Coordinates of C-alpha atoms in Angstrom, one line a residue:
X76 CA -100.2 149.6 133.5
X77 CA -100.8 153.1 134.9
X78 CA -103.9 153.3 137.3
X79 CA -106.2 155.0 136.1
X80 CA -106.7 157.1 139.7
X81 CA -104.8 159.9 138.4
X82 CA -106.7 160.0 135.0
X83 CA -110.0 160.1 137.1
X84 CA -108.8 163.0 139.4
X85 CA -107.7 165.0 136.2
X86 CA -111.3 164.3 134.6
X87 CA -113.5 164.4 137.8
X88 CA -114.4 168.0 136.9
X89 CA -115.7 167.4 133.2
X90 CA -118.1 164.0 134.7
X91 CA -121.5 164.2 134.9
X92 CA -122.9 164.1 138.8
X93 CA -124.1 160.6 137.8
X94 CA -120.6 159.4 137.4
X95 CA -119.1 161.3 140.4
X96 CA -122.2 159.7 142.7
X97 CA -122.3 156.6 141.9
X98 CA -120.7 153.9 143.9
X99 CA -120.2 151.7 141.3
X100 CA -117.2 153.8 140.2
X101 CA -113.8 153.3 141.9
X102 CA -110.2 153.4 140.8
X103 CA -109.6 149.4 140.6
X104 CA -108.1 149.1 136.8
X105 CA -108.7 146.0 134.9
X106 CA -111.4 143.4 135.4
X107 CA -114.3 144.3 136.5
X108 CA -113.1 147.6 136.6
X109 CA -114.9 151.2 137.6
X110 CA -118.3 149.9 136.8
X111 CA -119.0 146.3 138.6
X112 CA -122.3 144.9 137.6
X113 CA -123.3 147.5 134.8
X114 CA -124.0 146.5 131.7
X115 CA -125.3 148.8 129.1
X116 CA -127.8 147.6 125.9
X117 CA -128.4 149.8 123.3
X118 CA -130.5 148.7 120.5
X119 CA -131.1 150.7 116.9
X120 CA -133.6 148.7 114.6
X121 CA -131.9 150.9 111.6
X122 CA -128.5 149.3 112.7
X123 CA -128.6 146.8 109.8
X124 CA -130.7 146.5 106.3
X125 CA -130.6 143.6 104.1
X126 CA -127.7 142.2 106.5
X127 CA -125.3 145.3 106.2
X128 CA -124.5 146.9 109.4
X129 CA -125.2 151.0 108.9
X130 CA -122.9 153.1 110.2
X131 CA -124.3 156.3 111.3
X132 CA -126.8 153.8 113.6
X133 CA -124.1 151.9 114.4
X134 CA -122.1 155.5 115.8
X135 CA -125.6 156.6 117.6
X136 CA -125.4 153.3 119.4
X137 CA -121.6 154.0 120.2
X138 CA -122.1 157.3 121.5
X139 CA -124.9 156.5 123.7
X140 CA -123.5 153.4 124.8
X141 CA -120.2 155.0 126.0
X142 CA -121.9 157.8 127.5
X143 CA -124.4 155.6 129.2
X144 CA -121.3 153.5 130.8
X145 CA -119.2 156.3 132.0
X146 CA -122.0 159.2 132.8
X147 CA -119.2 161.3 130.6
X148 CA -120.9 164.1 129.1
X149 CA -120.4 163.6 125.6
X150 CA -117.9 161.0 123.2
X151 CA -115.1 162.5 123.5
X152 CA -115.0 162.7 127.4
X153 CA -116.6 158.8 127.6
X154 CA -113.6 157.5 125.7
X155 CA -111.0 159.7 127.6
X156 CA -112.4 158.6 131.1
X157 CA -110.5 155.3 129.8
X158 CA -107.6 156.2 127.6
X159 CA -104.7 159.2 127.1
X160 CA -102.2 160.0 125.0
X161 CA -99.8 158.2 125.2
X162 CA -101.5 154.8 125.5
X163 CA -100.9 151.5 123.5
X164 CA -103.7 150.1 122.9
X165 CA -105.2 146.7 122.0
X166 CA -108.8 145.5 120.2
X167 CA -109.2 142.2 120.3
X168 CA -111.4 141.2 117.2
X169 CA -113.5 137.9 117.0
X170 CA -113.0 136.6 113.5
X171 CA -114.2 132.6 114.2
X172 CA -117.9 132.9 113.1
X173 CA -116.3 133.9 109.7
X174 CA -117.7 136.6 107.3
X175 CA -121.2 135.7 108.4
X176 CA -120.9 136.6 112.0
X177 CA -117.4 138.4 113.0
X178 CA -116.7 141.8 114.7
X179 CA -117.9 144.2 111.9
X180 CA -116.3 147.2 110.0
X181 CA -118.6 149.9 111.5
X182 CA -118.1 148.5 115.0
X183 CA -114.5 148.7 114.1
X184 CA -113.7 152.0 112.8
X185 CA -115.9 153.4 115.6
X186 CA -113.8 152.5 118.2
X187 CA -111.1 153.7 116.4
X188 CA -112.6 156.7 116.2
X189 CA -112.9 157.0 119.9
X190 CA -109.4 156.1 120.5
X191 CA -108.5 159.4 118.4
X192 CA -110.7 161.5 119.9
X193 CA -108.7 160.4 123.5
X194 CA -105.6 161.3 121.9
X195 CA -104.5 157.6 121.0
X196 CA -102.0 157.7 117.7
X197 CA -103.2 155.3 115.3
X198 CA -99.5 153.8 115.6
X199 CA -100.8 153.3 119.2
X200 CA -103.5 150.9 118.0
X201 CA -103.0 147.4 117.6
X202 CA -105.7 145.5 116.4
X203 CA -105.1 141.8 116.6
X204 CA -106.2 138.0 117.3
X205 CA -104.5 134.9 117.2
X206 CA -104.9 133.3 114.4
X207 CA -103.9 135.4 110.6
X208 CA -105.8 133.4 108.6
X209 CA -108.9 133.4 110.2
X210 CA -108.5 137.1 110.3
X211 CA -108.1 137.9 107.0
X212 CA -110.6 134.8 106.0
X213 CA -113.5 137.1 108.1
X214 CA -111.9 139.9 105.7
X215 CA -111.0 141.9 109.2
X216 CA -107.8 142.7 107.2
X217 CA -109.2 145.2 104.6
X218 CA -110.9 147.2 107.2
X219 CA -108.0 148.5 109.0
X220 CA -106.9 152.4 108.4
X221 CA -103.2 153.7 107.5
X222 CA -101.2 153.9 110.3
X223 CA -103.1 151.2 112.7
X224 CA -101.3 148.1 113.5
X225 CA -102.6 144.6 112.8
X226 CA -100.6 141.8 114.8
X227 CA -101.4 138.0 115.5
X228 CA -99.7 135.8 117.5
X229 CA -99.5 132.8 115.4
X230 CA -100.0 131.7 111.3
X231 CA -103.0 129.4 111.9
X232 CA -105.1 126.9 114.0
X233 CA -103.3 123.6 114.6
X234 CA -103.9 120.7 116.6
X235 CA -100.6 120.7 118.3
X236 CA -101.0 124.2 119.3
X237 CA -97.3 124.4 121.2
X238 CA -95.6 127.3 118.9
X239 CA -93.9 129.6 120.7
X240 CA -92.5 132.6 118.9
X241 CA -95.9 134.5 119.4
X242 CA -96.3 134.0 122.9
X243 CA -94.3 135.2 126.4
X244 CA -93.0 132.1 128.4
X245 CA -92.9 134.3 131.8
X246 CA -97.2 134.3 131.5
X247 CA -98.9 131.0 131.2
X248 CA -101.7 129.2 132.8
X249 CA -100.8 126.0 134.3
X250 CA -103.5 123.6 134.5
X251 CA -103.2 119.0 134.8
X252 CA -104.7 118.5 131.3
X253 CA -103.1 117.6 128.2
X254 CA -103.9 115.5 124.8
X255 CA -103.5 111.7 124.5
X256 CA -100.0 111.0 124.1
X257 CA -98.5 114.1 125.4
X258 CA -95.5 114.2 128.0
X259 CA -97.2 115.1 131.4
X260 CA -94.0 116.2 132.9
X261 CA -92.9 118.4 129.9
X262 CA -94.7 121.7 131.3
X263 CA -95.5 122.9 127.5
X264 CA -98.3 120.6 127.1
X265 CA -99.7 121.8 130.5
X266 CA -99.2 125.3 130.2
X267 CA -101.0 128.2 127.7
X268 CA -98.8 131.4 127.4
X269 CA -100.1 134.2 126.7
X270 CA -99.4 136.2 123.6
X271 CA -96.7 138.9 123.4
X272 CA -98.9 141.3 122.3
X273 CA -100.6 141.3 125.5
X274 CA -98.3 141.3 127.5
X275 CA -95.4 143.4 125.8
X276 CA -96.9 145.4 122.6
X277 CA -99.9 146.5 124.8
X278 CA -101.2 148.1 128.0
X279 CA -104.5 148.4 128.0
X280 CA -106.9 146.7 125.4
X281 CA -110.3 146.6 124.4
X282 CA -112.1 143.3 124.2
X283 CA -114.6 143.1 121.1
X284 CA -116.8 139.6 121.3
X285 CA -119.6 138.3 119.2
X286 CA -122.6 137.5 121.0
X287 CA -122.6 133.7 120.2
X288 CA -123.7 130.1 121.0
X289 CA -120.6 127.9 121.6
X290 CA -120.9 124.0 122.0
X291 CA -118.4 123.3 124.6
X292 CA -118.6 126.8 126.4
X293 CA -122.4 127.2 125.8
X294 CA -121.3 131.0 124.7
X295 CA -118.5 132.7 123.8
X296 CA -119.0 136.4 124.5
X297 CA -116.6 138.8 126.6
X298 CA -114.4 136.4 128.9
X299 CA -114.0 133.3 126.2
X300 CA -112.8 135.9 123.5
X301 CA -110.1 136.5 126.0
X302 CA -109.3 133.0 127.2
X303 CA -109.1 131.5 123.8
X304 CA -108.1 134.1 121.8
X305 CA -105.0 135.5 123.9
X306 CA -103.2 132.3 124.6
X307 CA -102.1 129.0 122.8
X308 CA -102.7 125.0 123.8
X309 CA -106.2 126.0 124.2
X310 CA -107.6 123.1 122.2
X311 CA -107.0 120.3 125.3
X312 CA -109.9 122.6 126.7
X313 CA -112.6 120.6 124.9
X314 CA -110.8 117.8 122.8
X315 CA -114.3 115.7 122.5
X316 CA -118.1 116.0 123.3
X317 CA -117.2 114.2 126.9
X318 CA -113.4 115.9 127.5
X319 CA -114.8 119.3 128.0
X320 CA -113.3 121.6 130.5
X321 CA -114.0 125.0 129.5
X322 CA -115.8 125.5 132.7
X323 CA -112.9 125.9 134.5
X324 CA -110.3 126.9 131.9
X325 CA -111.7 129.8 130.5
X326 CA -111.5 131.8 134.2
X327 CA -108.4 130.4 134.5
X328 CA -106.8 132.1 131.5
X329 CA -108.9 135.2 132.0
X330 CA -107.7 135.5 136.0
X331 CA -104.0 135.8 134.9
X332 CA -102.9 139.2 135.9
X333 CA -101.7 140.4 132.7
X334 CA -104.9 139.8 131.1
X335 CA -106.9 140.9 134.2
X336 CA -104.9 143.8 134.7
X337 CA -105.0 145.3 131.4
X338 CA -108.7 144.6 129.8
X339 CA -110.2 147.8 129.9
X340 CA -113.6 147.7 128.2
X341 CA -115.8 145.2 126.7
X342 CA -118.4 146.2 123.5
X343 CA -120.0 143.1 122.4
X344 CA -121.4 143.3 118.9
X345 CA -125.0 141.6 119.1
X346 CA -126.1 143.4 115.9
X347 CA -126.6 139.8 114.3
X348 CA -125.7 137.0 117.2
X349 CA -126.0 133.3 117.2
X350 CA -128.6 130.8 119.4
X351 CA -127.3 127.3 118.5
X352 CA -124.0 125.6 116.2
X353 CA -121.1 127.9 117.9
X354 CA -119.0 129.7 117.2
X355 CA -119.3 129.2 113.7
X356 CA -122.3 131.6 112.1
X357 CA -124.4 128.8 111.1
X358 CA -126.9 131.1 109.0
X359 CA -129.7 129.0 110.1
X360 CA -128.6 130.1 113.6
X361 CA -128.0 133.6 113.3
X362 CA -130.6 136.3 113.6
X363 CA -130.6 140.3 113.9
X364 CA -130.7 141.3 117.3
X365 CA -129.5 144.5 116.7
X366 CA -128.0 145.3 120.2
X367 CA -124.6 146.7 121.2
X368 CA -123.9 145.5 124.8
X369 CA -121.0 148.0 127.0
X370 CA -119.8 147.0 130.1
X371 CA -116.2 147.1 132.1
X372 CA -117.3 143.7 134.1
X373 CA -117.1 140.4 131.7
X374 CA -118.9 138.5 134.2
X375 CA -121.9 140.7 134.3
X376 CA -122.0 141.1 130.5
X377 CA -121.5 137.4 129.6
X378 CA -124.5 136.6 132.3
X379 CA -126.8 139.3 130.3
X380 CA -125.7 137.9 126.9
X381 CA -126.4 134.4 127.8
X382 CA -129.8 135.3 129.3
X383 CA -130.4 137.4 125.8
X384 CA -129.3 134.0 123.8
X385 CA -131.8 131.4 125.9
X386 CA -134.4 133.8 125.6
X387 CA -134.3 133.5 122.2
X388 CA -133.7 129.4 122.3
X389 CA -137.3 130.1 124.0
X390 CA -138.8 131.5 121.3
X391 CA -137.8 129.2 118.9
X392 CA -139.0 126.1 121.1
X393 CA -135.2 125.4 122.5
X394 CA -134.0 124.4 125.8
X395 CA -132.2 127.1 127.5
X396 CA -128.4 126.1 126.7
X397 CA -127.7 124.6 130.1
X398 CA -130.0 122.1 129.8
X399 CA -129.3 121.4 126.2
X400 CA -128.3 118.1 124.7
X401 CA -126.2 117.2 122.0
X402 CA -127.6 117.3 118.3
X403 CA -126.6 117.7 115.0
X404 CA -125.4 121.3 115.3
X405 CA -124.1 121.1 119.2
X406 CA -121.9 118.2 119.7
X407 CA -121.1 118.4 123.4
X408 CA -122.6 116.6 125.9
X409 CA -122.9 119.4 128.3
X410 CA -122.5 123.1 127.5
X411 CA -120.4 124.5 130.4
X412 CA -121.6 128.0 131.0
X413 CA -120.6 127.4 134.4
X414 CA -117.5 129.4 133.4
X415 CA -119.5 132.6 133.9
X416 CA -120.2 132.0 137.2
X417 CA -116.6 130.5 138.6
X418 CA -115.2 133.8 137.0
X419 CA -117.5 135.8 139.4
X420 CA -116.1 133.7 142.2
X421 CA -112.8 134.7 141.3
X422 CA -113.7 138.6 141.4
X423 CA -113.6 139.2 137.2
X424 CA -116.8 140.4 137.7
X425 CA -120.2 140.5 138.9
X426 CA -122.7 136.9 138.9
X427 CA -125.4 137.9 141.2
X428 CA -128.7 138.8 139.0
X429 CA -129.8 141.2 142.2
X430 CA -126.4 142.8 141.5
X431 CA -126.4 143.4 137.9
X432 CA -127.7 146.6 136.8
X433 CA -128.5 146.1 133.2
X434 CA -130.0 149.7 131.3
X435 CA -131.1 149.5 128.3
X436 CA -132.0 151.7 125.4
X437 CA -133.7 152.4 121.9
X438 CA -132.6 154.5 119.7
X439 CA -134.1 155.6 116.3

């Protein structure tokens, strides 16, 4: 992966004061990359009508939201402060709540959009997850344009998990848990490679979550749509409502340097998001919040999703998510959010509310 130093030199001219002054922007590539502890939220109450996302909102919030995030002075320049010509590029999609809360078309072909405008070929785009039939099941599959790639690293979910062809033995996250009756010494049911199209097809990539509940996780926003979505074995991560360790797995994954390294940008679509019954969009669940969050720092953004989600568990007379106990929709005995704070100990990103500059915006 080329630093991105030399892009920022070439550009420095065309940024806006705001980017060139700030000292939140340096020339560290990956995560949390140039802008530690900024998240950007940018809400449009015309973004979606009768449950159908509109797309000229759904570009206003875009445009603004890249612009905001970089201090470029328009579109173009906002999506070539991250990407050239030249560039392979990945966009991780989030197909697991199904067609009632996935990453949507007009979130989609918006970022494509961008990639264009920063000279990216559309043969240069790879838009993938793990999992083909949960893709095409969301219908992710019919909203891909001529010429863009669409890769996946395996057929389906299992509960064995251990396939290979998909994913690059040289890149795996070793960690002592497996599934009952598994060989501990056989280093396949301790390890979760990552997918070759992380870490061959692709060298930067663009992480697209769902701003959703999730039982084991207690949400599954920018850093889980990496750690589950890029790798295999992932389901000896939470095999029952007591056998839960996502707390620690999920910064595990997402610390491995060829995911670190090459995660560029994080949108999270909260146009419609999910308080309770993750990840699945539970409809009773699910309600229009009709934000776009933008952020280069996972940690940060997760911390400002999650505080988004318990205020709304408020609202509806809910504990907040950490303190929540199991029910008929939320199986897990303890929700383990604490994976958002061990992955700002490990420098993904920024933890510390006093640190996180949030900025939002309404549009209209």
């Amino acid at each position: 992966m080329q630093l991105p130093r030399r892009q920022f030199l070439k550009y420095a001219g065309l940024l806006s004061s705001t980017v060139l002054n700030s000292s939140a922007a340096t020339s560290k590539p990956g995560m949390p990359g140039p802008f530690p502890g900024r998240v950007i939220g940018v809400e449009h109450p015309g973004c979606i009508v009768s449950g159908a996302y509109q797309a000229e909102p759904v570009r206003k919030m875009m445009e603004k939201g890249m612009t905001a995030l970089t201090g470029a002075p328009g579109w173009t320049d906002a999506w070539r402060y991250f990407f050239e010509k030249g560039d392979v590029v990945g966009i991780k999609v989030c197909p697991v709540g199904g067609r009632n809360l996935s990453s949507d078309a007009a979130v989609l072909h918006t970022v494509l959009d961008g990639l264009k405008e920063a000279g990216v070929a559309a043969r240069d785009v790879v838009v993938f997850n793990r999992y083909r039939e949960e893709t095409f099941a969301a219908g992710i599959d019919k909203w891909i344009p001529s010429g863009v790639r669409m890769e996946f690293a395996t057929e389906k979910y299992t509960e064995t998990q251990l396939d290979m062809e998909g994913y690059d033995p040289e890149h795996f996250m070793e960690m002592a848990i497996i599934k009952p009756g598994e060989n501990m010494i056989d280093p396949r049911y301790r390890r979760s490679y990552v997918c070759k199209i992380v870490t061959r097809q692709v060298n930067k990539f663009i992480n697209l979550p769902v701003l959703k509940h999730h039982q084991s996780a207690g949400v599954t926003i920018a850093l889980k749509n990496m750690s589950h979505g890029m790798v295999n074995n992932v389901n000896r991560s939470h095999l029952t409502p007591t056998s839960n360790v996502c707390g620690i797995f999920i910064p595990s994954v997402v610390s491995l340097p060829v995911i670190r390294e090459k995660a560029v940008l994080h949108i999270c679509d909260a146009v419609k998001a999910s308080y309770h019954g993750g990840p699945s969009g539970k409809p009773q669940y699910i309600w229009e919040h009709k934000t776009m969050y933008f952020a280069t720092d996972p940690v940060a953004l997760d911390k400002t999703g999650l505080a988004v989600i318990d205020g709304k568990r408020t609202q509806v007379g809910m504990p907040s998510i950490a303190l929540s106990k199991p029910d008929n929709a939320s199986h897990y005995l303890n929700c383990q959010v604490e994976h958002i704070e061990i992955a700002g100990q490990l420098g993904l990103g920024v933890f510390d509310d006093k640190k996180i500059d949030v900025r939002r915006f309404t549009l209209s």
